[in-house]
């Protein structure tokens, strides 16, 4: 028997070396979990199979972990390191023999109790052969699928066909000290250990593969049989005076238009294609804060990914990154404009479901889509949708569209028993491939529809796009959010038909804003957006190389010592390394003369660079305002600085989706200015130092807010210099004056003239209570007058004069008076 087992183990090792290629997560389990290979180590897995043991042994040797094929000495007793929870079923029959896992667990716990050993490492290891979730009704494909527990015969084919797609995930070691310290019967502890492991493996498999897939026909039949769609079909037949069968066919066509057709094979092919694409397009994709995703899946949460939307690349990049984290790719809500041949079929088989821009007037479509979305949540699929609704053409976050989020909350009111968490995602690039198209659209050109020709053109123009960045923001538990904000929300739960409760709209709006705040709190700084922050505010968008490097170093130091958020990612490279990398992207001109080098943004890139600056402008908003105030006043106080920030921060927060102001944030920024010898603080008093470059550094940082403050001055100027102004007139006149300033001062930033941005600011003023509706139109408050006078003090005289030539022509009507400067 020993010789037979030796032969089987040898065969398993040979097949493993020939046919198996394992992807291991995390990439360094020893570092990730603080493992010590010298400690007693055991591995607990779901299946007690030689192929799994061979694959794990190979990986453990690679990382320097104890071999699972060898025994472990614990308390003077030799114990097996490899603990399999269940044996494969026999070739004939479906009842497998029980493993020795319970006895092994009992022996470990007995040794712990007897010897007080605290350093035992019991590592749960998830081993999956392929990531196919399997079918609800198994077919011939199960022969090569690991979705069902395979017999040794089927395992041979699994190894043969899925061995190159082997997936091994190490998890956090089980804390056995908590287990042995419980007030439970000793005999119960091994059973509890195995129960914990089984739940863990069930969640890990669901997180990696998703639930079993129904056939498309099964899915459609179950949806058509739901009470909600049955009612909608009856209504459709009655309102359109058609037969019930015709109305049902209409519903079936809508389902076929909407529903995804997820295919694991398509995902695997796409993964290989995208790996090639990323290597061709990018110098690297940086993915941060992934551990919280695994924490959520370990707790059994269903995840809704809500990223910002910069580019069509977002669809691919996020799904690819999630797959490489060992998680099942989410079902993606994609615009119906992407459902064109052949991309539509590929997207659909990659998990995309298609949504129309509007549901208005189509009750059947609304009912079908909502029921489909509810079924995704009920069955346990992760979902991804873009809360902005479309791609940002300016680089700023767009106001959130709340339709999908509202339907998500309505789905929860169907009584879903799994916790659901939203994961906001910040996506950034050093080059957005559609940016030239965005500029044309902002200039007034019509948006072009997507087509196969557009894809070929994009492929033809593939080039080095620098780096891509993907940061997962702080998750939001919807269950916890509703428990805190709407404690009685469970009273609205209905298993089928859900009427919108009155609280739904306000809570969805607040939740959507919270998602946007968490996205911007996880922004990524990179070489291009940092250089855009510096160069765009300078004459001719150029700066000498030494000054540029000094300013870049200033910004890096500022963000490392006084970051807006703990999740803002900051480059590890030096200013010199960042500049060298950026110059390789062919976006800059290097001009040399006898005095040295000048770095300038290329003429064709100058307008486009506003997009990249807008990605991170919110990160520098408060430091920029403080720098501008200190530069203009030369002497000020901490109290005046705090008052200034308190005046403007509510406007910034609404425009850029900022979190609540932390008063210590101002203190940290001022301390950073002191560290860099820009200012001196004596008690409450602040003054600029005598260092040679302090004025230039503060001025460049302060100019970052120049265009924002000019927009504020235009709108508030029209309000403050009139006894009342109609909103339509205010919007029109503000846009005309913005265009005039652009002509006078060479402003080429597209969003500066964008009526949507101006309209958003006017709405912001109203929400903040700074303006109000009267019989004479919009009128400003005393607080708006304070904002207006601050703007006058902050803006350059030449700019203020250009504004005052128009908006102050009725100066006798203004109630604002200059503030006395003490």
XYZ file of C-alpha atoms in Angstrom, residues 28 130 171 253 270 334 397 422 427 449-450 565 675 685 732:
15
model
C 3.636 37.075 -0.992
C -10.387 26.943 -13.298
C -6.060 33.154 3.707
C -37.241 40.700 -26.530
C -10.112 38.169 -22.692
C -23.231 49.159 -19.920
C -16.468 64.012 -11.282
C -20.733 49.537 -2.282
C -9.671 55.307 -11.906
C -21.677 56.864 -31.677
C -19.503 53.844 -31.030
C -7.154 61.902 2.673
C 8.742 72.688 7.293
C 0.557 85.252 13.554
C -26.680 83.404 -19.758
